[in-house]
mmCIF file of C-alpha atoms and ligand atoms in Angstrom:
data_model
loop_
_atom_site.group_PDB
_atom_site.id
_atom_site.type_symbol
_atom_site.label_atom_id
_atom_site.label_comp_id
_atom_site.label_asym_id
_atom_site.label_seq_id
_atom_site.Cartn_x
_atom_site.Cartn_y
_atom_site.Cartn_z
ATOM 1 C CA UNK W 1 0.000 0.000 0.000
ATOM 2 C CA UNK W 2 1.671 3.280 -1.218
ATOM 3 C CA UNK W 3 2.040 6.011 1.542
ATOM 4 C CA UNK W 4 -0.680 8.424 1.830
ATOM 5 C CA UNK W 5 -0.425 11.886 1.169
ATOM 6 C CA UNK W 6 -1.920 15.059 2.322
ATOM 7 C CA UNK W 7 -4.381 15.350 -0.407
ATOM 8 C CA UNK W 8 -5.886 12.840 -2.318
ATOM 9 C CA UNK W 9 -5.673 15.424 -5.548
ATOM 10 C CA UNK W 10 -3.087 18.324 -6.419
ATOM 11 C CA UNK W 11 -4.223 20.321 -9.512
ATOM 12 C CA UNK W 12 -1.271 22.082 -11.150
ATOM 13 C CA UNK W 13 -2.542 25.258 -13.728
ATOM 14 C CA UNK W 14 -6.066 26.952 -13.803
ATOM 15 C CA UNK W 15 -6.420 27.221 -17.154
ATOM 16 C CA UNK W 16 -9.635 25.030 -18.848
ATOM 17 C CA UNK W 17 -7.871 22.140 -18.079
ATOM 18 C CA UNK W 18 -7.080 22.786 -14.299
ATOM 19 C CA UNK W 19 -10.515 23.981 -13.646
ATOM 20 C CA UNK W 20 -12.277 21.550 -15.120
ATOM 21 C CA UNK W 21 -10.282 18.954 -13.415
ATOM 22 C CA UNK W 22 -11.401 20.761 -10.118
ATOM 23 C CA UNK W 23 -14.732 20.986 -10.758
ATOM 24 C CA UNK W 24 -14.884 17.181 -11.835
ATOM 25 C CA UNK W 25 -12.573 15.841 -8.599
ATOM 26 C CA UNK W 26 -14.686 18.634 -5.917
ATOM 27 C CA UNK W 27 -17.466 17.286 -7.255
ATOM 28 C CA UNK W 28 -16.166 13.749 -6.523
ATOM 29 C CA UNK W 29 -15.932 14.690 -2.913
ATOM 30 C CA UNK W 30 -12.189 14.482 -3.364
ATOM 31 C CA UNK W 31 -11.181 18.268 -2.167
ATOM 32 C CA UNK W 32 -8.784 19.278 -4.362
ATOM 33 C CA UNK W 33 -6.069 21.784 -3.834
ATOM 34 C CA UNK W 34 -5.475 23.923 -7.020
ATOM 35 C CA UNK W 35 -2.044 25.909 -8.507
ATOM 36 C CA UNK W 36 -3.118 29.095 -9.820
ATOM 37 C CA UNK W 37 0.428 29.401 -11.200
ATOM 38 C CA UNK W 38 2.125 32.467 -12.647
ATOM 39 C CA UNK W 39 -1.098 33.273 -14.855
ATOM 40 C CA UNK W 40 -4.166 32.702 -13.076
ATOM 41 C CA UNK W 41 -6.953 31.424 -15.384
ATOM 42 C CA UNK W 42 -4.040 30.939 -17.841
ATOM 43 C CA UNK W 43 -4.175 32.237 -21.670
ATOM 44 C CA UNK W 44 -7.560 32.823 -21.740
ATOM 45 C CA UNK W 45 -7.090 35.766 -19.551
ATOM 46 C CA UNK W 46 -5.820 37.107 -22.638
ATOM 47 C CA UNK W 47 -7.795 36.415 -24.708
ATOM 48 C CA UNK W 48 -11.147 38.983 -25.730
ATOM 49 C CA UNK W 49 -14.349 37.307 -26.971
ATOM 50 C CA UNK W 50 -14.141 33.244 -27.361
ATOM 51 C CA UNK W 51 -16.565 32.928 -29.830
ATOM 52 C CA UNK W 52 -16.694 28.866 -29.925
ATOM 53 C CA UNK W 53 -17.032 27.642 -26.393
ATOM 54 C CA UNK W 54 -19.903 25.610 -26.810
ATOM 55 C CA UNK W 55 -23.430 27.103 -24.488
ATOM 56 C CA UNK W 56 -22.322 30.751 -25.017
ATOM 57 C CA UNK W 57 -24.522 32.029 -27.732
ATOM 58 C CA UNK W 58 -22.965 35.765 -28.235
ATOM 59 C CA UNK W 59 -19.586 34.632 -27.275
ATOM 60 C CA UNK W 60 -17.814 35.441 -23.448
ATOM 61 C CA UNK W 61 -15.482 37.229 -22.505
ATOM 62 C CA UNK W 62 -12.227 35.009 -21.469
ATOM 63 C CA UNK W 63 -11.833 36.163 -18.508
ATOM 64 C CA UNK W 64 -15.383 35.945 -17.592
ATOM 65 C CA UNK W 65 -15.501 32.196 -18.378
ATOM 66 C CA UNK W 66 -12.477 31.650 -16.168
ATOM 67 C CA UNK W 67 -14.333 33.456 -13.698
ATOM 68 C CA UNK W 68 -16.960 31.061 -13.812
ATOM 69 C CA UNK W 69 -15.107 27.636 -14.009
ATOM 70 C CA UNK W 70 -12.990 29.252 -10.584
ATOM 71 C CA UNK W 71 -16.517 29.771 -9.053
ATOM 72 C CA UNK W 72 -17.883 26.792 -9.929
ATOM 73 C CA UNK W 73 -15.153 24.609 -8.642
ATOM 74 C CA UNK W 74 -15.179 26.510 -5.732
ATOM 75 C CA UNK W 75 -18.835 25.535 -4.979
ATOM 76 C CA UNK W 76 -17.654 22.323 -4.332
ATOM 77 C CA UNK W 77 -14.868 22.767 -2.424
ATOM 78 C CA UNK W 78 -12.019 23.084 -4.340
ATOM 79 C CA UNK W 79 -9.376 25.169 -3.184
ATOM 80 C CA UNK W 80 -6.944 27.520 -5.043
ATOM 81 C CA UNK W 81 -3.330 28.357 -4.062
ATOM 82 C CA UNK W 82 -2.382 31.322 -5.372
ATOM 83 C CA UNK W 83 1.690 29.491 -6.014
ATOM 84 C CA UNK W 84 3.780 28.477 -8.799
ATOM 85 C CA UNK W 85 4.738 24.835 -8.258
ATOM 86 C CA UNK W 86 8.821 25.096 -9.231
ATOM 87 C CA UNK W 87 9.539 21.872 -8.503
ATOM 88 C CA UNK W 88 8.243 18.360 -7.971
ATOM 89 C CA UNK W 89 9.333 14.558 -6.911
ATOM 90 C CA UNK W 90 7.256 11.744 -8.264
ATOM 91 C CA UNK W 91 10.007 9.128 -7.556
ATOM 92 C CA UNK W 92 8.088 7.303 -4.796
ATOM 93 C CA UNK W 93 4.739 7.607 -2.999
ATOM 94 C CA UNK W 94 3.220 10.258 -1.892
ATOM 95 C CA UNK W 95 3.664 12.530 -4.694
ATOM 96 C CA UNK W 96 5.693 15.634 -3.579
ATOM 97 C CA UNK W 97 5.701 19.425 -5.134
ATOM 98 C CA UNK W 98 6.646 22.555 -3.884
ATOM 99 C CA UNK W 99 5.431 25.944 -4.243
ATOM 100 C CA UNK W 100 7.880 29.428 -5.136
ATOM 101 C CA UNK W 101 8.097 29.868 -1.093
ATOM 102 C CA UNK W 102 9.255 26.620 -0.512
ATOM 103 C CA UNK W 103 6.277 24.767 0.719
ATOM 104 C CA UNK W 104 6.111 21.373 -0.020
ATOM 105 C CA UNK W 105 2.936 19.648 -0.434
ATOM 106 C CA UNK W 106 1.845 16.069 -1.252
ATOM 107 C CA UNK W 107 -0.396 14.242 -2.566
ATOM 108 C CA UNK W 108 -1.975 10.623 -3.508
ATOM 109 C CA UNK W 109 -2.401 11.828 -7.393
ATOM 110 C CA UNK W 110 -1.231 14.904 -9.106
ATOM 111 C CA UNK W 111 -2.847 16.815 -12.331
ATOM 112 C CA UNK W 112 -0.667 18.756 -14.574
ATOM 113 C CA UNK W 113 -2.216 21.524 -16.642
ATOM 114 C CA UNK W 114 0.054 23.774 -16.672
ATOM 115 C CA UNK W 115 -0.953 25.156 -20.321
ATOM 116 C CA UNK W 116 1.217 27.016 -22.741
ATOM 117 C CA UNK W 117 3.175 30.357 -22.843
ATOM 118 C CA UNK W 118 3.678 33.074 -26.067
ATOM 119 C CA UNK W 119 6.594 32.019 -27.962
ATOM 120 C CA UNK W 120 9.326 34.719 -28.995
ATOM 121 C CA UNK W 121 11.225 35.267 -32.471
ATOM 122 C CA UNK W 122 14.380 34.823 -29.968
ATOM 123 C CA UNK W 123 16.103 37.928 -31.807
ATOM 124 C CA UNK W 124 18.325 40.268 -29.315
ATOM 125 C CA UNK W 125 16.511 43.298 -30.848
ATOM 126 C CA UNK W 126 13.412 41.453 -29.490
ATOM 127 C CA UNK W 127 14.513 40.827 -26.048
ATOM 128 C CA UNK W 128 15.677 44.495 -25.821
ATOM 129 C CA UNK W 129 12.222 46.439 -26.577
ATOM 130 C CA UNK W 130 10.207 43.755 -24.421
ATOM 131 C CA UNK W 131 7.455 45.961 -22.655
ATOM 132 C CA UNK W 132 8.894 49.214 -24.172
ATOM 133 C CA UNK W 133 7.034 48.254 -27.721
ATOM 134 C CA UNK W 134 7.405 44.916 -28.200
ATOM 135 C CA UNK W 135 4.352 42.314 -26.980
ATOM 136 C CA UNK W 136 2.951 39.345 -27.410
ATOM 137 C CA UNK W 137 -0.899 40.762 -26.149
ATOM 138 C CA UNK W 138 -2.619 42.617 -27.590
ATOM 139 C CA UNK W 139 -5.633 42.444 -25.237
ATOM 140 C CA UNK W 140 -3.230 43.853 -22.543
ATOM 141 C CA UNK W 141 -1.383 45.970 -24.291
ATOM 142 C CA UNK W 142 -3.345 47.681 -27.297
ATOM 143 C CA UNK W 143 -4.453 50.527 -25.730
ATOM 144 C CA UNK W 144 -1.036 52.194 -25.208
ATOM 145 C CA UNK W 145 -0.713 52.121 -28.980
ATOM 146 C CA UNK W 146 -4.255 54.571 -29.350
ATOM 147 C CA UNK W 147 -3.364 55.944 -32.658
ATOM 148 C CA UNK W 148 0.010 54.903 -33.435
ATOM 149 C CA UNK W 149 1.281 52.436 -36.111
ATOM 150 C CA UNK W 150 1.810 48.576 -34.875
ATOM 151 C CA UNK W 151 3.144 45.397 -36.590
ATOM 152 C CA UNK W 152 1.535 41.535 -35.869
ATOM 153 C CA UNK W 153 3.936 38.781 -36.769
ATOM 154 C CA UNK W 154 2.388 35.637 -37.558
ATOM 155 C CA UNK W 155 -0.080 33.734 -39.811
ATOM 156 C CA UNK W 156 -2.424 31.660 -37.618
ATOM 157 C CA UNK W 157 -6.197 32.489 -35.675
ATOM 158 C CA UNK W 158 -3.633 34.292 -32.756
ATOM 159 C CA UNK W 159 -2.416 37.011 -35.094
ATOM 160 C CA UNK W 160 -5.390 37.825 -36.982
ATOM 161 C CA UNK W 161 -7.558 37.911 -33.560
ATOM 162 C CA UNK W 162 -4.314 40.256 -32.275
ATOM 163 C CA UNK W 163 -4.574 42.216 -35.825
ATOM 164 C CA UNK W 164 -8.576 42.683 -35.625
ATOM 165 C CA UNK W 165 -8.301 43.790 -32.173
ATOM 166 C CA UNK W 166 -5.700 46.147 -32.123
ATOM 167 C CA UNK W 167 -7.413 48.126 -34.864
ATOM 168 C CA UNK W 168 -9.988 49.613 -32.161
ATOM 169 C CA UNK W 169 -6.488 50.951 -31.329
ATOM 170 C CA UNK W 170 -4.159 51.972 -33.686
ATOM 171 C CA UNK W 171 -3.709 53.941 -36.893
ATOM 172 C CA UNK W 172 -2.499 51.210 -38.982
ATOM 173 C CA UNK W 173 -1.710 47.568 -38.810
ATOM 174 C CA UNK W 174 0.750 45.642 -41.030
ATOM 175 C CA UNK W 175 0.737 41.835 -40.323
ATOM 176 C CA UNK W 176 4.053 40.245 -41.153
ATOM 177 C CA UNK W 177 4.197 36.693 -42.365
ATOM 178 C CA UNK W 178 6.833 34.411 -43.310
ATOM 179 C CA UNK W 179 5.559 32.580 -46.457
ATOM 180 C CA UNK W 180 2.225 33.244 -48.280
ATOM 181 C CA UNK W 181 -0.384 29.869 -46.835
ATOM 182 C CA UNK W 182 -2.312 30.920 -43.579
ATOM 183 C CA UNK W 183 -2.443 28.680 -40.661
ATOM 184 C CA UNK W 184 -5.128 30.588 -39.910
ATOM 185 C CA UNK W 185 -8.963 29.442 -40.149
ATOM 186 C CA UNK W 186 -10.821 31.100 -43.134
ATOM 187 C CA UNK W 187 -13.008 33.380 -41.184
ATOM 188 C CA UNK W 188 -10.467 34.790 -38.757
ATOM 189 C CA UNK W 189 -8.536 35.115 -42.078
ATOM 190 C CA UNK W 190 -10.820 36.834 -44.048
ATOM 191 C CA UNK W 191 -12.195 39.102 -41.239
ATOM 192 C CA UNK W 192 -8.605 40.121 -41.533
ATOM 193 C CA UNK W 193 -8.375 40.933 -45.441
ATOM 194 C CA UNK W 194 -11.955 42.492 -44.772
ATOM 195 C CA UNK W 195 -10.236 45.468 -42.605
ATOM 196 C CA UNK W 196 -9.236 48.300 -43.913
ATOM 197 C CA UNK W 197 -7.132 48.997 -41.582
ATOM 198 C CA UNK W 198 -4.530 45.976 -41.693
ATOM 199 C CA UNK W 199 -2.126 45.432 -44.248
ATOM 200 C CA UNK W 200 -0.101 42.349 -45.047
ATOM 201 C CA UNK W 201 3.449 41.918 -45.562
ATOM 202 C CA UNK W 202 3.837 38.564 -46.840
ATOM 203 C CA UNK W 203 7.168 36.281 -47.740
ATOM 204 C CA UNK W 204 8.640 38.687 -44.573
ATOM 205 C CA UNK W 205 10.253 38.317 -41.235
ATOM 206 C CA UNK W 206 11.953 40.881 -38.902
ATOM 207 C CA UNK W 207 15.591 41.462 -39.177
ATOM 208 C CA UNK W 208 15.558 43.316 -36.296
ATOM 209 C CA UNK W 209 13.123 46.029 -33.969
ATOM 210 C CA UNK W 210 14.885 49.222 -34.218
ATOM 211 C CA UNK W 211 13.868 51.951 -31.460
ATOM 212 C CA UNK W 212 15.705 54.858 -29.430
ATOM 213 C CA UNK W 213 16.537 54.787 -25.729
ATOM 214 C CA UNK W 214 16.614 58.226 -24.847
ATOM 215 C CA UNK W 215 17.050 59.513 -21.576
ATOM 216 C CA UNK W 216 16.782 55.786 -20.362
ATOM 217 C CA UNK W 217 12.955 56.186 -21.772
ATOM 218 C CA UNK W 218 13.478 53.115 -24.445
ATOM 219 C CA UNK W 219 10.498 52.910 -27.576
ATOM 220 C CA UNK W 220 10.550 51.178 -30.796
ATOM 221 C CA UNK W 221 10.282 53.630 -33.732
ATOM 222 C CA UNK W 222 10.449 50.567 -36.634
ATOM 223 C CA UNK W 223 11.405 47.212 -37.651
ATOM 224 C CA UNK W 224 13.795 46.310 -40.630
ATOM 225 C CA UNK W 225 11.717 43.833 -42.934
ATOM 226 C CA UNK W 226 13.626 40.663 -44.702
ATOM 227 C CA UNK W 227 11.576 39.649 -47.944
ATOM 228 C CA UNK W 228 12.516 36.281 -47.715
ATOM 229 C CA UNK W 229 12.188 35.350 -50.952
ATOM 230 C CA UNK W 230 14.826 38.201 -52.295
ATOM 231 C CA UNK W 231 17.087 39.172 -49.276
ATOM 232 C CA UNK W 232 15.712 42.690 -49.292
ATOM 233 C CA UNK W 233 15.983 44.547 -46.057
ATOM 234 C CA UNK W 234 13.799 47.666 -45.918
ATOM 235 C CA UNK W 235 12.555 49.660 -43.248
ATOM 236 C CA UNK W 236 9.377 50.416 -41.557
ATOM 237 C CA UNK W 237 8.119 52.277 -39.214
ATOM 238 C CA UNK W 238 5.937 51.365 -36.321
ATOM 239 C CA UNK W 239 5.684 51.972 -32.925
ATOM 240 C CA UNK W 240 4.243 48.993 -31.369
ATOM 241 C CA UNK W 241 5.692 45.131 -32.468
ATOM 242 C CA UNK W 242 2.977 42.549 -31.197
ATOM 243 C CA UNK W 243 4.467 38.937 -31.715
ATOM 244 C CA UNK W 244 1.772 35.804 -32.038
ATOM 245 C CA UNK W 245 3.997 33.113 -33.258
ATOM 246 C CA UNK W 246 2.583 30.376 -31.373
ATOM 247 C CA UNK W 247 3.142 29.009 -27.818
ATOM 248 C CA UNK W 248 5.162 26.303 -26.271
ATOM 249 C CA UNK W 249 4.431 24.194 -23.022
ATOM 250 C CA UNK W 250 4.595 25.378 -19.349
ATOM 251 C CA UNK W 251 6.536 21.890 -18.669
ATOM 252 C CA UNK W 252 10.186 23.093 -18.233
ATOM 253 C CA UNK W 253 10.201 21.878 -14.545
ATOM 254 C CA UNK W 254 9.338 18.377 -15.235
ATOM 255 C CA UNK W 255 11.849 17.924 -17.291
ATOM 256 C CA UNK W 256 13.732 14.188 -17.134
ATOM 257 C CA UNK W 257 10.742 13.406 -14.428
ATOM 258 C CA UNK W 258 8.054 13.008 -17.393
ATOM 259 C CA UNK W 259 8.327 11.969 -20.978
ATOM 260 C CA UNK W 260 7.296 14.906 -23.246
ATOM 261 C CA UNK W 261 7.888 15.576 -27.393
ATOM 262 C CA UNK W 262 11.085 17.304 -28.190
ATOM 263 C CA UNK W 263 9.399 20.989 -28.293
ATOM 264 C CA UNK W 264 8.011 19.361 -24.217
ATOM 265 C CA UNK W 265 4.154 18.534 -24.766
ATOM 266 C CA UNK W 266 3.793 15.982 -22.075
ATOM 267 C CA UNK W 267 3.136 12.119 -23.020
ATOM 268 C CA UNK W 268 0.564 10.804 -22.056
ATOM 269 C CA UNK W 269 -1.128 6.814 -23.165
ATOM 270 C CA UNK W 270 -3.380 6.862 -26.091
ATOM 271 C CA UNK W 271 -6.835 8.142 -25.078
ATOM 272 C CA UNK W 272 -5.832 8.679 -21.645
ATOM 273 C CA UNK W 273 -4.196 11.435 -19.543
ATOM 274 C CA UNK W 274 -2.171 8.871 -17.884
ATOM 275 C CA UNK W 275 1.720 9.897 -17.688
ATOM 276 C CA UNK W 276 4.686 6.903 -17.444
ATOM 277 C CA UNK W 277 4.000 7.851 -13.470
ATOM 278 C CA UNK W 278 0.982 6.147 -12.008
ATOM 279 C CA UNK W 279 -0.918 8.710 -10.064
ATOM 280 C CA UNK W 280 0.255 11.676 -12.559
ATOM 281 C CA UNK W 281 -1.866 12.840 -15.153
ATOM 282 C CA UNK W 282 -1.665 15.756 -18.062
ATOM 283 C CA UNK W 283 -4.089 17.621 -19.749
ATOM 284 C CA UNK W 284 -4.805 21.010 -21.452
ATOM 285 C CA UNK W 285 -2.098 23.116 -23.741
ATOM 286 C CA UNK W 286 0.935 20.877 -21.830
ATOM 287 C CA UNK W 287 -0.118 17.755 -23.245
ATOM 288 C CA UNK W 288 -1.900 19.114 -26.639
ATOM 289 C CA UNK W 289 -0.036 19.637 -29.096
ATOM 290 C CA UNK W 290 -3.071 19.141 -31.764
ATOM 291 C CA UNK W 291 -5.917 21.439 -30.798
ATOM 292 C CA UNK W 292 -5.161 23.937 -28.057
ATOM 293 C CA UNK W 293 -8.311 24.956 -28.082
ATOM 294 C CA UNK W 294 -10.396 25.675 -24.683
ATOM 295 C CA UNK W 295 -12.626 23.067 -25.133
ATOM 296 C CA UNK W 296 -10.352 20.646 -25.320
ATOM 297 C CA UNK W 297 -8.631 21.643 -22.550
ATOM 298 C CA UNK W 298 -11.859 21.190 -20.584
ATOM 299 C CA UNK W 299 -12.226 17.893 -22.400
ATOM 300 C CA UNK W 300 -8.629 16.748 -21.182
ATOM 301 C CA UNK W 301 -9.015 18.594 -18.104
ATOM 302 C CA UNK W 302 -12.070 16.295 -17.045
ATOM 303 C CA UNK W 303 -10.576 13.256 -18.629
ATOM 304 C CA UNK W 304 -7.683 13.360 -16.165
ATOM 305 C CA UNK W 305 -10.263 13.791 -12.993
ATOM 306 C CA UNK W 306 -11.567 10.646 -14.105
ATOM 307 C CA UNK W 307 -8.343 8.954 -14.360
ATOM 308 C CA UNK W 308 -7.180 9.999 -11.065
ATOM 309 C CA UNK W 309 -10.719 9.197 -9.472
ATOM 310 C CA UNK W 310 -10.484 5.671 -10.680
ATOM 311 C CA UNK W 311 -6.937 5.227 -9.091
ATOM 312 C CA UNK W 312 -7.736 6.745 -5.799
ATOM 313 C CA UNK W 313 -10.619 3.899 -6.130
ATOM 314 C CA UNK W 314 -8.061 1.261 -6.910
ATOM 315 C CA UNK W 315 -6.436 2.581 -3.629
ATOM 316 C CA UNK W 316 -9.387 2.428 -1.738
ATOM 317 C CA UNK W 317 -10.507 5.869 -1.415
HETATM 318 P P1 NDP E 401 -0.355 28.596 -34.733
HETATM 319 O O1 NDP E 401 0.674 27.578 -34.398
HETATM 320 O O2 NDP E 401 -1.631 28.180 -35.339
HETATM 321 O O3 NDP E 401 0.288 29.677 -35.726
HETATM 322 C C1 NDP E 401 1.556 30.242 -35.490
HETATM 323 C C2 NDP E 401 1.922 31.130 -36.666
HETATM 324 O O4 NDP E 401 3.156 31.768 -36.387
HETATM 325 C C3 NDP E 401 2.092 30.364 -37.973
HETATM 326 O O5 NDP E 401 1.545 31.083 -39.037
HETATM 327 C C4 NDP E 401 3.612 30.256 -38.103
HETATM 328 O O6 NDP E 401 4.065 30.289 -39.439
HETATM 329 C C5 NDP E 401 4.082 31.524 -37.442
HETATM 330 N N1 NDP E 401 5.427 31.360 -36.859
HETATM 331 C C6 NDP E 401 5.844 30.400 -35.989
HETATM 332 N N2 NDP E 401 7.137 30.600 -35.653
HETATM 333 C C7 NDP E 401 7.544 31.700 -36.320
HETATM 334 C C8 NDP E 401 8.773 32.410 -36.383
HETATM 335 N N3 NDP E 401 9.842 32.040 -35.672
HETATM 336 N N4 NDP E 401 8.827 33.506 -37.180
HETATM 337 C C9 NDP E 401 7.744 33.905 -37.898
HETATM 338 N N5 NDP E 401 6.555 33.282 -37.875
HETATM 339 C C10 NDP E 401 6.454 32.193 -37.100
HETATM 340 O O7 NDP E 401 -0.586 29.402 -33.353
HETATM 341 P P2 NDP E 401 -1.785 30.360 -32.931
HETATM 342 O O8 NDP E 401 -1.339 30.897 -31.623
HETATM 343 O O9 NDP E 401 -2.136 31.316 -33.968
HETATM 344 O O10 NDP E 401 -3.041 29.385 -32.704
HETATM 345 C C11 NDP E 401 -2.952 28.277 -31.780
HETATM 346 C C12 NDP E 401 -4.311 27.557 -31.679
HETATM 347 O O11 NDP E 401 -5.272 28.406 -31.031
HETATM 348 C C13 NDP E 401 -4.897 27.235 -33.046
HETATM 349 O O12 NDP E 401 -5.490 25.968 -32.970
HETATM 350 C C14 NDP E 401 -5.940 28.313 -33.267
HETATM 351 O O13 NDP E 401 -6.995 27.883 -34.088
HETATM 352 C C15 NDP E 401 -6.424 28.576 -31.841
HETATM 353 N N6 NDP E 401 -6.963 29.950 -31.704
HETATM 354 C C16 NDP E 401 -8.319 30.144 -31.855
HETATM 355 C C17 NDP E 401 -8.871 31.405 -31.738
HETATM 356 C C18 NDP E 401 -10.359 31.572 -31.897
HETATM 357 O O14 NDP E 401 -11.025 30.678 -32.343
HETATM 358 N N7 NDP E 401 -10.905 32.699 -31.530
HETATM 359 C C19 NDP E 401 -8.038 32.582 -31.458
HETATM 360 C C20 NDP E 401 -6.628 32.279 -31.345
HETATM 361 C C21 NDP E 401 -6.140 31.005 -31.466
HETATM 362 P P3 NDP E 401 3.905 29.012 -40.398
HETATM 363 O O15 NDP E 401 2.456 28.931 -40.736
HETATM 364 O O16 NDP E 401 4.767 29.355 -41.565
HETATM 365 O O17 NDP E 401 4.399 27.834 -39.625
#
């Protein structure tokens, strides 16, 4: 009989995933504990109006959902920590993690759903305007660009949702893409073209954000433009860079504990949130690297409450 631990379930994340794993487990009777994490309510917090979470007729806001799934987990006991869980130990029973102030908790079965984070273009330039320009939100950060000129990089649903929205904003919106085929579905895509207000600059990457620094006041005032079909470098100007290239998994601190993809989605057994470590079970944007989409998250997110139900069964919980 494996030793018990403190709490039957540990929920890592609070994303759709997380929450939906809480509501599933508190309802269950099984008191879960919950990680808010570094973003509480995760990318949809983001995010403006989700337009296809099924039940919500007019769209909701994505904050307001997460709202909702928080309360409703709540109702049944769940609580939420409002940690980052740094580090963990799943080498023998219970399962142990511990928070950013060094609390360690454990547990008889452990949920991770951590989601995902933005990804960067990983240029210096990049790094170097980061909050003084350069962004990868436009929900958060749009307004300080009211009337000014902004770039989006990137050719799937994120950047033309980033492009749309920042045009309640700014003057003028170019959207930079590296070749000329859209990731992007065919209505966020044409809603795009539709605007008169965004531009496209296709076959192009950045070279490099160029911007001032004066009196230690640092703002981007362009980026140099690489056609990459021809080599050409020209310049434009802009005073906002949003970046929506993508994201990549919160799973750095479970690295050589669980197996995960070479870019770190977490493995998990076919059909099943089940990692190589019984107990331990992914879901959401860290174990998805498919359909990212909210409601699959939920859909994972109650999958692995189910999975970790029927082993605290087996236990004889
Ligand atoms: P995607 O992976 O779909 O698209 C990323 C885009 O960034 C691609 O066009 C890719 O180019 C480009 N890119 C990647 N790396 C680089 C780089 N280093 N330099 C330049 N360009 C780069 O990510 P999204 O975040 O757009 O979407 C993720 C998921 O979320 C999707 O399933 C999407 O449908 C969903 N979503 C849904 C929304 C909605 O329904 N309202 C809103 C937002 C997202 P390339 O195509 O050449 O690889």
């Amino acid at each position: 009989m494996p030793q018990r631990g403190q709490h039957k379930v540990i929920i890592i994340g609070t994303g759709p995933a997380g929450l939906t794993a809480a509501i599933y487990t508190a309802r269950a009777n099984l008191e879960p504990i919950i990680f808010e994490g570094a973003q509480p309510g995760g990318q949809l917090m983001i995010t403006t109006d989700i337009e296809n979470y099924p039940g919500f007729e007019k769209g909701i806001a994505g904050p307001e959902l997460m709202d909702i799934m928080r309360k409703q987990a709540q109702r049944f006991g769940a609580q939420s920590f409002f940690k980052t869980i740094n580090k963990v130990d799943f080498s023998s029973k219970p399962l142990r993690v511990w928070a950013d102030d060094n609390t360690e908790y454990t547990a008889d079965t452990v949920i991770i759903a951590t989601g995902a984070s933005a990804r960067y273009l990983g240029i210096e330039s990049e790094k170097n305007y980061m909050g003084s320009g350069v962004s990868a939100c436009a929900t958060c950060d749009g307004f300080f660009f009211r009337n000014q000129r902004v770039v989006v990089v990137g050719g799937g649903d994120t950047a033309m949702e980033e492009a749309n929205y920042l045009t309640h904003h700014a003057s003028e919106v170019t959207l930079i893409h590296r070749r000329e085929g859209f990731r992007a579905s065919n209505i966020m895509l044409e809603r795009a073209k539709k605007n008169p207000k965004i531009k496209f600059a296709l076959n192009t990457v950045i070279d490099e954000v160029v911007g001032s620094n004066e009196n230690g006041r640092k703002s981007v005032t362009g980026v140099n433009l690489k056609n990459v079909k021809t080599g050409e470098i020209t310049f434009h100007p802009c005073e906002g860079v949003f970046i929506a290239i993508g994201h990549e998994p919160n799973t750095k601190f479970l690295k050589g504990i669980l197996d995960m993809d070479e870019v770190g989605y977490l493995k998990t057994e076919k059909s099943s949130s089940k990692t190589k470590i019984e107990g331990v079970y992914a879901c959401g944007d860290a174990q998805d690297s498919v359909y990212r989409q909210a409601i699959t998250a939920a859909g994972t997110g109650c999958m692995a409450a189910i999975d970790a139900e029927r082993y605290l069964e087996s236990m004889g919980e």
